[in-house]
Coordinates of C-alpha atoms in Angstrom, one line a residue:
M575 CA 86.3 53.1 -50.5
V576 CA 85.8 56.7 -49.4
D577 CA 84.6 57.4 -45.8
T578 CA 82.5 60.5 -45.9
G579 CA 81.1 60.1 -42.5
T580 CA 77.6 59.5 -41.1
R581 CA 75.3 61.3 -38.7
G582 CA 76.8 61.2 -35.2
D583 CA 75.2 59.7 -32.0
T584 CA 74.8 63.1 -30.4
P585 CA 71.5 64.7 -31.2
G586 CA 71.9 67.6 -33.7
E587 CA 75.3 66.5 -34.9
L588 CA 75.7 66.9 -38.6
A589 CA 78.2 65.3 -41.0
A590 CA 80.0 67.4 -43.7
P591 CA 82.5 66.2 -46.4
S592 CA 85.8 67.9 -46.9
A593 CA 88.4 68.1 -49.7
L594 CA 92.2 68.4 -49.3
T595 CA 93.2 71.6 -51.0
S596 CA 96.9 72.3 -50.2
V597 CA 99.9 70.6 -48.6
V598 CA 103.1 72.2 -47.4
V599 CA 105.9 69.6 -47.2
H600 CA 108.6 70.3 -44.6
A601 CA 111.9 68.6 -43.9
S602 CA 110.1 66.1 -41.8
G603 CA 106.3 66.1 -41.9
A604 CA 103.7 68.2 -43.7
V605 CA 101.0 70.7 -43.0
C606 CA 97.7 69.8 -44.7
T607 CA 94.7 72.1 -45.3
R608 CA 91.1 70.9 -45.9
L609 CA 88.2 72.9 -47.1
V610 CA 84.7 72.2 -45.8
R611 CA 81.7 73.8 -47.5
L612 CA 78.3 74.0 -45.7
E613 CA 74.8 75.1 -46.5
P614 CA 73.5 77.4 -43.8
A615 CA 70.1 77.1 -42.3
A616 CA 68.1 79.4 -40.0
G617 CA 68.8 78.9 -36.3
E618 CA 70.5 80.6 -33.4
S619 CA 71.8 77.7 -31.2
A620 CA 75.2 76.1 -31.5
V621 CA 75.6 72.9 -33.5
S622 CA 78.2 70.2 -33.9
V623 CA 79.6 69.4 -37.3
R624 CA 81.5 66.2 -38.0
V625 CA 84.2 66.3 -40.6
P626 CA 85.4 62.7 -41.4
G627 CA 88.2 61.5 -43.6
L628 CA 91.2 62.8 -41.6
P629 CA 94.4 60.7 -41.5
P630 CA 94.9 58.6 -38.4
A631 CA 98.5 59.7 -37.9
L632 CA 97.8 63.5 -37.5
F633 CA 99.1 65.4 -34.5
E634 CA 96.2 66.2 -32.3
H635 CA 97.7 69.4 -30.9
S636 CA 98.1 70.8 -34.4
L637 CA 94.4 70.6 -35.4
R638 CA 93.0 74.1 -36.1
A639 CA 89.8 75.4 -37.7
R640 CA 88.7 78.8 -38.9
V641 CA 85.7 80.3 -40.7
V642 CA 86.8 81.4 -44.2
S643 CA 83.4 82.8 -45.3
G644 CA 79.9 82.8 -44.0
P645 CA 77.3 84.8 -42.0
P646 CA 78.7 87.6 -39.9
G647 CA 79.6 86.5 -36.4
L648 CA 79.8 82.8 -37.2
R649 CA 82.7 81.3 -35.3
V650 CA 84.2 78.0 -34.3
T651 CA 84.1 77.7 -30.5
D652 CA 85.4 74.2 -30.0
I653 CA 87.1 71.4 -32.0
R654 CA 88.1 67.8 -31.0
L655 CA 89.0 64.5 -32.6
D656 CA 86.9 61.4 -32.7
F657 CA 88.5 58.0 -33.4
G658 CA 86.7 55.0 -34.7
A659 CA 87.1 52.0 -37.1
T660 CA 85.3 51.1 -40.3
L661 CA 84.7 47.4 -41.2
R662 CA 85.2 46.5 -44.8
R663 CA 83.1 44.0 -46.7
G664 CA 84.7 40.9 -48.3
D665 CA 84.2 42.2 -51.9
E666 CA 86.2 45.3 -51.0
L667 CA 89.3 43.3 -50.0
P668 CA 92.0 42.2 -52.4
N669 CA 92.1 38.5 -53.4
V670 CA 95.4 38.0 -51.6
R671 CA 93.9 39.0 -48.3
L672 CA 90.9 36.7 -48.8
D673 CA 93.2 33.8 -49.7
L674 CA 95.3 34.4 -46.6
E675 CA 92.2 34.4 -44.3
D676 CA 91.0 31.1 -45.8
A677 CA 94.5 29.6 -45.4
E678 CA 94.7 30.8 -41.8
D679 CA 91.3 29.2 -41.1
R680 CA 92.4 25.9 -42.6
Q681 CA 95.7 26.1 -40.6
S682 CA 93.7 26.6 -37.4
R683 CA 91.4 23.6 -38.1
L684 CA 94.4 21.3 -38.8
R685 CA 96.2 22.5 -35.7
D686 CA 93.1 21.7 -33.6
R687 CA 92.8 18.3 -35.2
R688 CA 96.5 17.5 -34.5
D689 CA 96.1 18.4 -30.9
R690 CA 93.0 16.3 -30.5
L691 CA 94.7 13.3 -32.1
A692 CA 97.8 13.7 -29.8
A693 CA 95.5 13.9 -26.7
E694 CA 93.6 10.8 -27.8
I695 CA 96.8 8.8 -28.4
E696 CA 98.0 9.7 -24.9
E697 CA 94.7 8.5 -23.5
V698 CA 94.6 5.2 -25.4
A699 CA 98.2 4.5 -24.6
G700 CA 97.3 4.7 -20.9
F701 CA 94.9 1.7 -21.1
R702 CA 96.0 -1.0 -18.7
A703 CA 94.4 -4.2 -17.3
E704 CA 94.5 -3.9 -13.6
P705 CA 93.0 -6.9 -11.7
P706 CA 91.5 -6.3 -8.2
Q707 CA 93.8 -6.6 -5.2
P708 CA 93.3 -10.0 -3.5
R709 CA 92.2 -10.0 0.1
R710 CA 94.4 -11.5 2.8
G711 CA 93.9 -15.2 3.1
D712 CA 92.0 -15.6 -0.2
P713 CA 93.4 -18.2 -2.6
P714 CA 95.0 -17.1 -5.9
R715 CA 92.6 -16.1 -8.6
W716 CA 92.5 -17.2 -12.2
A717 CA 94.2 -14.7 -14.5
P718 CA 92.0 -13.5 -17.4
V719 CA 94.7 -14.0 -20.1
E720 CA 92.3 -13.8 -23.0
S721 CA 90.8 -10.5 -21.8
I722 CA 94.3 -9.0 -21.3
L723 CA 95.4 -10.1 -24.7
T724 CA 92.2 -8.8 -26.3
L725 CA 92.7 -5.4 -24.6
A726 CA 96.4 -5.3 -25.7
G727 CA 95.4 -6.0 -29.3
F728 CA 92.7 -3.3 -29.2
V729 CA 95.3 -0.8 -27.9
D730 CA 97.8 -1.7 -30.5
S731 CA 95.4 -1.5 -33.4
R732 CA 93.9 1.8 -32.2
L733 CA 97.3 3.3 -31.6
A734 CA 98.4 2.3 -35.1
L735 CA 95.3 4.0 -36.6
L736 CA 95.7 7.1 -34.5
H737 CA 99.4 7.4 -35.4
Q738 CA 98.6 7.2 -39.1
R739 CA 96.0 9.9 -38.8
L740 CA 98.4 12.0 -36.8
R741 CA 101.1 11.7 -39.4
T742 CA 98.6 12.7 -42.1
A743 CA 97.4 15.7 -40.0
E744 CA 101.0 16.9 -39.4
E745 CA 101.8 16.7 -43.1
E746 CA 98.7 18.7 -44.0
L747 CA 99.5 21.2 -41.2
A748 CA 103.0 21.6 -42.6
A749 CA 101.6 22.3 -46.1
A750 CA 99.1 24.8 -44.6
D751 CA 101.9 26.6 -42.7
H752 CA 103.8 26.9 -46.0
D753 CA 100.8 28.3 -47.8
V754 CA 100.2 30.9 -45.0
D755 CA 103.9 31.9 -45.2
V756 CA 103.7 32.3 -49.0
L757 CA 100.6 34.4 -48.8
W758 CA 102.0 36.6 -46.1
H759 CA 105.0 37.2 -48.2
R760 CA 102.8 38.1 -51.2
L761 CA 100.8 40.4 -49.0
D762 CA 104.0 42.2 -47.8
Q763 CA 105.2 42.5 -51.3
A764 CA 101.9 44.0 -52.5
S765 CA 101.6 47.7 -53.2
S766 CA 101.0 49.9 -50.2
A767 CA 98.6 52.1 -52.2
L768 CA 95.9 49.4 -51.7
S769 CA 94.9 48.8 -48.1
T770 CA 94.6 45.1 -47.2
D771 CA 93.3 45.4 -43.6
R772 CA 89.9 44.1 -42.6
A773 CA 89.2 47.2 -40.3
L774 CA 90.3 50.7 -41.3
P775 CA 90.9 53.3 -38.6
S776 CA 88.8 56.5 -39.1
V777 CA 89.4 59.9 -37.6
S778 CA 86.9 62.7 -37.6
A779 CA 87.0 66.3 -36.4
V780 CA 84.0 67.5 -34.5
L781 CA 83.5 71.2 -34.6
T782 CA 81.1 73.4 -32.7
L783 CA 79.8 76.4 -34.6
A784 CA 78.0 79.2 -32.8
P785 CA 76.5 82.3 -34.4
G786 CA 76.8 85.6 -32.7
A787 CA 78.1 89.1 -32.9
R788 CA 81.8 89.4 -33.7
N789 CA 84.1 90.9 -31.2
A790 CA 84.3 94.6 -31.8
A791 CA 88.0 94.7 -30.9
S792 CA 88.9 92.3 -33.8
P793 CA 89.3 93.9 -37.2
A794 CA 86.8 93.3 -39.9
G795 CA 87.4 90.2 -42.0
E796 CA 89.5 88.5 -39.4
S797 CA 88.8 84.8 -39.2
D798 CA 88.0 83.0 -35.9
E799 CA 90.1 80.0 -35.0
A800 CA 89.7 77.1 -32.6
D801 CA 92.9 75.3 -31.5
A802 CA 92.8 71.7 -30.4
G803 CA 95.5 72.2 -27.8
P804 CA 95.3 72.2 -24.0
T805 CA 92.0 74.1 -24.0
A806 CA 90.3 71.7 -26.5
Q807 CA 91.5 68.2 -25.7
A808 CA 89.7 65.1 -27.0
T809 CA 87.5 63.6 -24.4
P810 CA 87.8 60.0 -23.4
T811 CA 84.4 59.3 -24.9
A812 CA 85.6 60.7 -28.2
Q813 CA 88.8 58.6 -28.1
A814 CA 87.0 55.3 -27.6
A815 CA 87.0 53.2 -30.8
Q816 CA 83.6 52.8 -32.4
V817 CA 83.2 50.1 -35.1
T818 CA 80.6 50.9 -37.7
P819 CA 79.8 49.0 -40.9
A820 CA 81.2 50.5 -44.1
A821 CA 78.9 52.4 -46.4
R822 CA 79.6 53.3 -50.0
T823 CA 78.9 57.0 -50.4
A824 CA 80.0 59.8 -52.6
P825 CA 83.6 60.8 -52.6
A826 CA 84.7 63.6 -50.2
G827 CA 83.9 67.0 -51.5
E828 CA 80.9 65.9 -53.6
G829 CA 77.2 65.5 -52.8
A830 CA 74.9 67.6 -50.6
A831 CA 76.5 69.6 -47.8
A832 CA 75.3 69.5 -44.2
P833 CA 73.0 72.4 -43.1
V834 CA 74.4 74.6 -40.3
P835 CA 72.4 77.2 -38.4
G836 CA 73.3 80.7 -39.4
A837 CA 71.8 84.1 -39.3
E838 CA 71.6 84.4 -43.1
S839 CA 71.4 81.9 -46.0
T840 CA 75.0 82.5 -47.0
P841 CA 77.3 79.7 -48.0
V842 CA 79.8 78.8 -45.3
A843 CA 83.3 77.7 -45.9
L844 CA 85.5 76.3 -43.1
E845 CA 89.2 75.5 -43.2
L846 CA 90.9 72.7 -41.3
E847 CA 94.7 72.7 -40.8
Y848 CA 96.7 69.9 -39.2
Q849 CA 100.2 68.4 -39.2
V850 CA 101.0 64.8 -40.2
P851 CA 104.2 62.8 -40.1
G852 CA 105.5 60.5 -42.8
A853 CA 106.3 63.1 -45.5
A854 CA 109.6 64.5 -46.7
W855 CA 111.2 66.0 -49.7
A856 CA 114.8 66.4 -51.0
P857 CA 116.2 68.7 -53.7
V858 CA 117.4 67.2 -57.0
Y859 CA 119.8 69.2 -59.2
Q860 CA 120.2 68.7 -62.9
L861 CA 122.9 70.4 -65.0
R862 CA 122.3 70.7 -68.7
L863 CA 125.3 71.7 -70.8
N864 CA 125.4 72.8 -74.4
G865 CA 128.4 71.3 -76.2
R866 CA 128.7 74.0 -78.8
S867 CA 128.3 77.2 -76.9
G868 CA 129.6 75.8 -73.5
A869 CA 126.6 77.4 -71.7
G870 CA 124.7 75.4 -69.1
T871 CA 121.4 75.4 -67.3
L872 CA 121.0 74.4 -63.7
V873 CA 117.5 72.9 -63.0
L874 CA 116.3 72.5 -59.4
R875 CA 113.6 69.8 -58.8
A876 CA 112.1 68.4 -55.7
C877 CA 111.6 64.7 -54.9
V878 CA 108.6 64.3 -52.6
A879 CA 107.8 61.1 -50.7
Q880 CA 104.8 60.6 -48.4
R881 CA 103.0 57.9 -46.6
T882 CA 100.4 59.8 -44.7
G883 CA 97.4 57.8 -45.8
E884 CA 96.0 60.6 -47.9
D885 CA 95.8 61.1 -51.7
W886 CA 97.7 64.2 -52.8
T887 CA 96.6 64.0 -56.5
G888 CA 95.6 67.4 -57.8
V889 CA 96.5 69.2 -54.5
R890 CA 98.4 72.5 -54.4
L891 CA 101.9 71.5 -53.1
G892 CA 104.4 73.7 -51.3
L893 CA 107.9 73.1 -50.0
S894 CA 109.6 74.3 -46.8
T895 CA 113.0 73.7 -45.2
A896 CA 111.6 74.3 -41.7
D897 CA 111.4 71.6 -39.1
L898 CA 107.9 71.0 -37.7
L899 CA 109.1 69.3 -34.6
R900 CA 111.4 72.2 -33.6
S901 CA 110.2 75.1 -31.6
A902 CA 109.8 78.3 -33.7
G903 CA 109.3 80.7 -30.8
L904 CA 111.2 83.9 -30.8
P905 CA 114.0 84.1 -28.2
E906 CA 113.8 86.6 -25.4
L907 CA 116.6 89.1 -26.0
R908 CA 118.2 90.8 -22.9
S909 CA 118.3 94.5 -22.9
L910 CA 121.8 96.2 -23.4
R911 CA 122.7 99.4 -21.6
I912 CA 125.5 101.8 -22.4
G913 CA 127.0 103.6 -19.5
R914 CA 128.6 103.0 -16.1
S915 CA 128.4 99.3 -15.1
Q916 CA 125.7 98.6 -12.6
P917 CA 124.9 95.4 -10.7
E918 CA 122.0 93.4 -12.1
P919 CA 118.8 93.7 -10.1
A920 CA 118.0 90.7 -7.8
A921 CA 115.3 88.4 -9.0
S922 CA 112.1 88.8 -7.1
S923 CA 111.4 85.8 -4.9
W924 CA 108.2 84.5 -3.4
R925 CA 107.4 84.9 0.2
E926 CA 104.5 83.7 2.3
P927 CA 101.8 86.3 2.7
R928 CA 101.0 87.7 6.1
R929 CA 98.4 86.0 8.3
G930 CA 94.8 87.2 7.6
W931 CA 95.7 88.5 4.1
G932 CA 93.2 86.1 2.4
V933 CA 90.3 87.4 4.6
V934 CA 91.1 91.0 3.6
R935 CA 91.2 90.1 -0.1
G936 CA 87.8 88.3 0.3
L937 CA 86.3 91.4 1.9
R938 CA 87.6 93.7 -0.9
R939 CA 86.1 91.4 -3.6
R940 CA 82.7 91.5 -1.8
R941 CA 82.7 95.3 -1.8

């Protein structure tokens, strides 16, 4: 099943498929790049474009978008993440998952039946013949022996029948528990390439595209970017889970693209970049020796492992020894002076402004 997204709830929001084009695997984690192709349409107002199919484990602060090609001045002004869930139909689930759900339903019914029988046995065992209390001065009453014996016989026969049913229910419940444990073991041993969950999490990137004149200070050909960092955090409404029925659509990267307003009818290409955990690589060295000449060849290979939830088949792959979780900012180097030693200048400290300084600043701004 491929989730290519649907039209959003916001009026004017369009859905566009994407394709994973390149992955750079680091020592811990990876940087993925997706390409989104759009068909422009005439229009001047900003529009929201939804790009589904992102992995749920991506780092939100690493999400970036830029315009690779398109009409002049088209830029990405905002980007955020939208989380949801997609329900899968029964025919899309593996047989082991369906058998497990049936076994759990039978286990729940047997457990409820056992509890009802245990409660009924406790209630029947509490039946007692209690004659009314005689009043003071009344002669002794005749004891209803036959009624008491009849009640005792009924309680014994009923308890025998209920205990037999309870033993049968407990045996069936023990068999159902065993079946559930076996199916859970089979489900754990199944391949992780096939998802067995009833509901699949879905993550979409919602971009805001706005046409307009490019900034004159930026050089020609420079791409505009929007960073989902502190200035573009996902809103609480976007983070709320939305459950939608699954729809079988074309795979990502195929089918008609979503129209986007632009100044010209020029194809538009967007590039999404984000970081994901669950990927690593290790070098593998192989030395091949020639017994006759004594020469050898050292071959370097890479063993890549990933569990990001994406399919990397046919994707351009790169390797890096850098750590994504470590800060890569340049250190601030202190200046060195050659000459006579001088005391370091004292650090400037904050002091409270004089009284009435705020009024003077306000008057200057008004002028």
